[in-house]
Structure formats: structure tokens, C-alpha cells
């Protein structure tokens, strides 16, 4: 299965990616996580991306397309993958097509803007492995500690109110148009993001025609 997860920031793409990765037995590729790792390691890409991310803006298409192409060429992607956070512009979607990458499904997770601000301010991320948490809806077993790797949970720098609004605007202006691009290809599936994780997971399974 070659799957794209799309939706506004905080819709639950990371969490659903984690669940689907286990169900489908393929790797999840999160471009946001790749960029945050690159920033931590202060690589060339990291240095270039840092200001864009902190301002809630998109990193330029050519940089992102190159990163994703290289990642998709890795052996673990040969039989399928889940893309979380890419494509985010129509140019990125077209670049995937031009590279001959055939996507099976695009899952759109829908959550209203009003709920996003609330969700993002209670979101946390493992500083070591990047696993997603939420202090309201997806708490770790031990407060502040990642269930999977024991890393410290932190709040992302771009999950602050000033940046959240920018990210939402960017989503509506630049990413949402991809919806019709994939709808026209007949591969768009839509699932509603709910308050309860189990309800969202059920919606996703139904939209993709998977068992729970
Ligand atoms: P995310 O973790 O998916 O919310 O991504 C965090 C930030 O990384 C975004 O707000 C962008 O600044 C940047 N980013 C991630 N993926 C992309 C992409 N496909 N195109 C451009 N910028 C991206």
C-alpha cells in the first residue's frame, strides 16, 4: 500500500500513521520529523529549514521533493509506505507523479479549525523517536516519558498560538487544493478526526476498507 496522509496540522496524521504502519507493515515517512531531526543535527537541510518551520511556513518545494525522493529510494519503501506531511503543495504532488511514484490512496483526516488550536497546544512529541502524544487524548503511561523508547516528551516550537494560525492559513491556501487533484484521480478517501482516538481510528479503517 502506498498511502498519503493529509489533513490540517494536529488532525492526527502522526498517530494514525503509527497505527497504520503496524496494520499494513510498511514504514511511515514523516517529512516534519525528518526536518526536525535535520535541525537537531544541524545538517545543511536542517539549517535551511529551521526558520521556515519556526515561522509556520513551508520549506521550498525543491528541497522537500529531493528529500522525499531519496527516502523513497530506500529498500524499506519498495513494497509500500505511508507519507505523512508530503505532498503539501500541488507542485509536490506533481513531482511525485513525475518521479513515477504510483499512490494507491490519499486519506484526508478532517478536523475543524476551531478544534486545531486546542489540540496543538496539548500536543507533545518524543524528543528521541518523534512518537506523537497528547496530554488530554493520548497520554503516555508515565507522565512526560515516551512509551516506546523512554525519551523525554517535549512541546514542539511551532505548536505555539502565534505559529498555529500561520500553519492553518498555509494549509488552507497551499495544501487543501491537493484534495481535488487526488479526487480527480479517484483515490481520495475522507475520514473525520474525532475527539476520541478510537473513533478516529475506526473512521480511518472504514475509509480505507481495512479491518479494525
Ligand atoms: P509537520 O510535522 O508535518 O507538521 O511539519 C512541520 C513543519 O515542517 C511544517 O510546518 C513545514 O514548515 C515543514 N514541512 C514538513 N513537510 C513539508 C512539506 N512537504 N513541504 C514543505 N514544508 C514541510
Coordinates of N, CA, C and O and ligand atoms in Angstrom, one line a residue, residues 31-33 35-36 52-53 57-59 64 85-86 88 92 156 158 167, ligand 1:
X31 N 7.7 13.9 6.9 CA 8.7 14.9 6.5 C 9.0 15.9 7.6 O 10.1 16.4 7.7
X32 N 8.0 16.2 8.4 CA 8.2 17.1 9.5 C 9.2 16.6 10.5 O 10.1 17.3 10.9
X33 N 9.1 15.3 10.8 CA 10.0 14.6 11.7 C 11.4 14.6 11.1 O 12.4 14.8 11.8
X35 N 12.7 16.7 9.1 CA 13.2 18.1 9.1 C 13.6 18.4 10.6 O 14.7 19.0 10.8
X36 N 12.8 18.0 11.6 CA 13.2 18.3 13.0 C 14.5 17.6 13.3 O 15.3 18.1 14.1
X52 N 11.9 28.5 8.4 CA 10.6 28.3 7.8 C 9.7 27.6 8.8 O 8.5 27.9 9.0
X53 N 10.2 26.5 9.4 CA 9.4 25.7 10.4 C 8.9 26.6 11.6 O 7.8 26.6 11.9
X57 N 5.9 28.4 8.1 CA 5.8 28.4 6.6 C 6.3 27.1 6.0 O 7.0 26.3 6.7
X58 N 6.1 26.9 4.7 CA 6.5 25.7 4.1 C 8.0 25.8 3.6 O 8.4 26.9 3.1
X59 N 8.7 24.8 3.8 CA 10.1 24.7 3.3 C 9.9 24.6 1.7 O 9.0 23.9 1.2
X64 N 12.1 19.8 -0.5 CA 11.3 18.7 0.0 C 11.2 17.6 -1.0 O 11.3 16.4 -0.6
X85 N 2.6 14.2 5.8 CA 3.1 15.6 5.7 C 3.7 15.9 4.3 O 4.2 17.0 4.1
X86 N 3.6 15.0 3.4 CA 4.0 15.2 2.0 C 3.1 14.5 1.1 O 2.8 13.3 1.4
X88 N 2.6 18.7 0.2 CA 1.9 19.8 0.9 C 1.5 20.9 -0.1 O 0.9 21.9 0.3
X92 N 4.4 19.7 -5.3 CA 5.0 18.4 -4.7 C 4.2 17.2 -5.2 O 4.8 16.2 -5.4
X156 N 6.5 20.9 20.7 CA 7.2 21.4 19.5 C 7.2 22.9 19.5 O 6.2 23.6 20.0
X158 N 6.8 24.9 17.1 CA 5.8 25.5 16.2 C 4.4 25.2 16.7 O 3.4 25.6 16.0
X167 N 0.1 28.3 10.3 CA 0.2 26.9 9.7 C -1.2 26.6 9.2 O -1.3 25.9 8.1
Ligands
LIG1 P1 4.6 18.6 10.4 O1 5.4 17.9 11.4 O2 4.1 17.7 9.3 O3 3.5 19.4 11.0 O4 5.6 19.6 9.7 C1 6.2 20.7 10.4 C2 6.8 21.7 9.5 O5 7.8 21.2 8.6 C3 5.8 22.4 8.6 O6 5.0 23.4 9.2 C4 6.7 22.9 7.5 O7 7.4 24.1 7.9 C5 7.7 21.8 7.4 N1 7.3 20.8 6.4 C6 7.0 19.4 6.6 N2 6.7 18.8 5.5 C7 6.7 19.7 4.5 C8 6.5 19.7 3.1 N3 6.0 18.6 2.5 N4 6.7 20.8 2.4 C9 7.1 22.0 3.0 N5 7.3 22.1 4.3 C10 7.2 21.0 5.0

